[in-house]
Structure formats: C-alpha cells, structure tokens
mmCIF file of C-alpha atoms in Angstrom:
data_model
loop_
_atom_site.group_PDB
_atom_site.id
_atom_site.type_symbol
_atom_site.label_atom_id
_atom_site.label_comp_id
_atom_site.label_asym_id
_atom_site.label_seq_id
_atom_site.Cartn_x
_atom_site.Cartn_y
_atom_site.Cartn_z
ATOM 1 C CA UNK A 1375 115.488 107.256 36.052
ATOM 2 C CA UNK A 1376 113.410 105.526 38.424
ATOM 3 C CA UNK A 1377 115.466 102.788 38.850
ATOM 4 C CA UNK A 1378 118.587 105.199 39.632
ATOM 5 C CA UNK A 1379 117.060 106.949 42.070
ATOM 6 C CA UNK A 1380 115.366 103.484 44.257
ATOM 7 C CA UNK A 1381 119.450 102.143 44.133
ATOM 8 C CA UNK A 1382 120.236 105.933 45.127
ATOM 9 C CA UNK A 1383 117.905 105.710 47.971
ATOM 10 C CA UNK A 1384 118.694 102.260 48.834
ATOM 11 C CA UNK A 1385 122.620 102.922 49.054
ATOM 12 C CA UNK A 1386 122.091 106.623 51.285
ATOM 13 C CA UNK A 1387 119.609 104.808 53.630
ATOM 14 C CA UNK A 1388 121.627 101.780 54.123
ATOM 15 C CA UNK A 1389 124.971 103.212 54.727
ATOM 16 C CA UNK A 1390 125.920 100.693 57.161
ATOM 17 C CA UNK A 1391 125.122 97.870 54.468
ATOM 18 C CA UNK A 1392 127.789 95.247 53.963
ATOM 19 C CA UNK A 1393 129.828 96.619 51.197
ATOM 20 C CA UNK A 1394 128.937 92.998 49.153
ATOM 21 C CA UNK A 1395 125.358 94.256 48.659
ATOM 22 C CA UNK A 1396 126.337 98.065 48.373
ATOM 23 C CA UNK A 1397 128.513 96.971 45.384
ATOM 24 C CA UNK A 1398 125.123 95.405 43.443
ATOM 25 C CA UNK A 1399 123.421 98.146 44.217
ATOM 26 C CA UNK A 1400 126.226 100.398 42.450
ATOM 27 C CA UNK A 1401 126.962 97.639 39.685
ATOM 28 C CA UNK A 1402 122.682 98.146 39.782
ATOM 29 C CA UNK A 1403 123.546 101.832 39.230
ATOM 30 C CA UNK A 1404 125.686 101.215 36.879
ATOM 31 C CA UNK A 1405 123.443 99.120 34.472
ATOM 32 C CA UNK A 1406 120.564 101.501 34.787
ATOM 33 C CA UNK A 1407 122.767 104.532 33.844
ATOM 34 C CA UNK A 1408 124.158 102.905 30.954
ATOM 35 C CA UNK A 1409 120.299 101.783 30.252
ATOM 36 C CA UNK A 1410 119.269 105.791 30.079
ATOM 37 C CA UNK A 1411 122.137 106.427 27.826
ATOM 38 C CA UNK A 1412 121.092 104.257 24.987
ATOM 39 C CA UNK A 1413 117.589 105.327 25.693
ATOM 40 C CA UNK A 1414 118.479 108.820 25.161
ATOM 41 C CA UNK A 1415 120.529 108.308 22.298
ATOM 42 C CA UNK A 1416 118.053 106.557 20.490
ATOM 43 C CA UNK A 1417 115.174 109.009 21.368
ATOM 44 C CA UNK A 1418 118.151 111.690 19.829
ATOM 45 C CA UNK A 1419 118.847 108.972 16.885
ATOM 46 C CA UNK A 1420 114.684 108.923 16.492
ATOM 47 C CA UNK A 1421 114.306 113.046 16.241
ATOM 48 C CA UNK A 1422 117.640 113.298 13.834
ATOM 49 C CA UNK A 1423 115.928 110.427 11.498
ATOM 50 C CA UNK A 1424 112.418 112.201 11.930
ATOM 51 C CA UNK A 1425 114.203 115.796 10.445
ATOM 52 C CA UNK A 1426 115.664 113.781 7.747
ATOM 53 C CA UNK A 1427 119.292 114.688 9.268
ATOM 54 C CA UNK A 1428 119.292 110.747 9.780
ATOM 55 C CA UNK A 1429 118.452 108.141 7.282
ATOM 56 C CA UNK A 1430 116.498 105.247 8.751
ATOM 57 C CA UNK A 1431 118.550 101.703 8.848
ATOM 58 C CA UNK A 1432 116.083 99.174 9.149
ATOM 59 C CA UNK A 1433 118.017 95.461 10.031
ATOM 60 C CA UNK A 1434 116.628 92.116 10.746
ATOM 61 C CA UNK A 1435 117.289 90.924 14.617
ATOM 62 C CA UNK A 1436 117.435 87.800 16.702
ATOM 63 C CA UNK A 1437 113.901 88.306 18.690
ATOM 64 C CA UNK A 1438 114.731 85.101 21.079
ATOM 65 C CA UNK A 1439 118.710 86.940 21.567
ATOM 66 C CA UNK A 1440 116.718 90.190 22.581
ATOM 67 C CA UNK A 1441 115.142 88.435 25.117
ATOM 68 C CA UNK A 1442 117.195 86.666 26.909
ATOM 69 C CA UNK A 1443 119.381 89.898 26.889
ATOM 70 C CA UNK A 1444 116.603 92.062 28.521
ATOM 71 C CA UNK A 1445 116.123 89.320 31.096
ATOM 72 C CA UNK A 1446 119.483 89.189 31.941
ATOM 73 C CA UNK A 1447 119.328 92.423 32.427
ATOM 74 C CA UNK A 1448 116.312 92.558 34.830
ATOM 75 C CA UNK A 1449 117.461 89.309 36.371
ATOM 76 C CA UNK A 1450 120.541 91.020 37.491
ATOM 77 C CA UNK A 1451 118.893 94.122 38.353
ATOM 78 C CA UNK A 1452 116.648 92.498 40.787
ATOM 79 C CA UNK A 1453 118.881 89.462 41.915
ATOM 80 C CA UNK A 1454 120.466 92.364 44.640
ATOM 81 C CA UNK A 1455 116.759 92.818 45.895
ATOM 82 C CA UNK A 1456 116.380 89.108 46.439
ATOM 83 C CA UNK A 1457 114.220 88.635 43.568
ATOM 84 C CA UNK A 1458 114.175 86.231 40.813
ATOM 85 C CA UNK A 1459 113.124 86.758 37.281
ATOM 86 C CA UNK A 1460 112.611 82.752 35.692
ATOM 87 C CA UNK A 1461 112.355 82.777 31.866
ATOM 88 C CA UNK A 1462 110.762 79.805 30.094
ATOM 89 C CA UNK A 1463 110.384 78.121 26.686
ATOM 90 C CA UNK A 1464 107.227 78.169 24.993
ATOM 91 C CA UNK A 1465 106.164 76.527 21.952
ATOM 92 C CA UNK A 1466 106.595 78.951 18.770
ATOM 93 C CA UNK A 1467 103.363 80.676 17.458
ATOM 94 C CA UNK A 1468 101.600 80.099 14.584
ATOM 95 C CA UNK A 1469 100.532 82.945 12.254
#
C-alpha cells in the first residue's frame, strides 16, 4: 500500500513529467497492485487453511528462482527512481 500511494503521489505532483517516466511510475503502479493482490489472497488462503475450509499444500521451491524473482521485482520498482538494486553470488552455506 505504501508503495501505491509514493507512485500515486509521485504521478499527481509531477503532472508535467515526461510521459516516459510517468509510464514507470504507472507500470510501478501496476506491479505493486498486482503485489497486494497475491498478498491478500494468500493472507485469505492462510485464514481458509487456519478454519480447516482449506487443506494445507506444502511443495518444495527453487529458493535461488525466488530470489532473483523478488529482485527483479524491486529492481524494476526502483530502476524509475534512479536506483539500482545489484544482486550477487555467494558461496552456498554449510549446515
């Protein structure tokens, strides 16, 4: 929610903003609605397993795909705000 309401305020105080950058900012929007959506769903998803109206479905994932998808993410999020996000390789951990 925070996020859509700094791109909200960015786009109404910048109205004269060349319409390149006022399309991240809504593409921004965009990705940050779409965000809340799954959040909500799963909170929704969470409460409907929790009542037993839901059985749980508990599946093995790619942590290293995860990543780099949430980074994407935030990298384009934050590109339009001329920031960088820099992801990096490290050596695996040993348990």
């Amino acid at each position: 929610m925070t996020s859509l309401a700094q791109f909200t305020e960015i786009l109404l105080d910048n109205e004269e903003a060349p319409v390149e950058k006022r399309r991240i900012f809504h593409e921004a929007q965009a990705r940050a609605t779409r965000r809340l959506s799954r959040l909500v769903e799963s909170l929704l998803d969470f409460g409907r397993m929790e009542a037993g109206a839901r059985p749980y479905r508990l599946e093995p994932i790619d942590a290293a795909e995860l990543v780099e998808n949430v980074v994407r993410d935030f990298r384009q999020e934050v590109a339009g705000a001329g920031f960088t996000i820099d992801e990096r390789d490290r050596p695996a951990r040993q348990w």
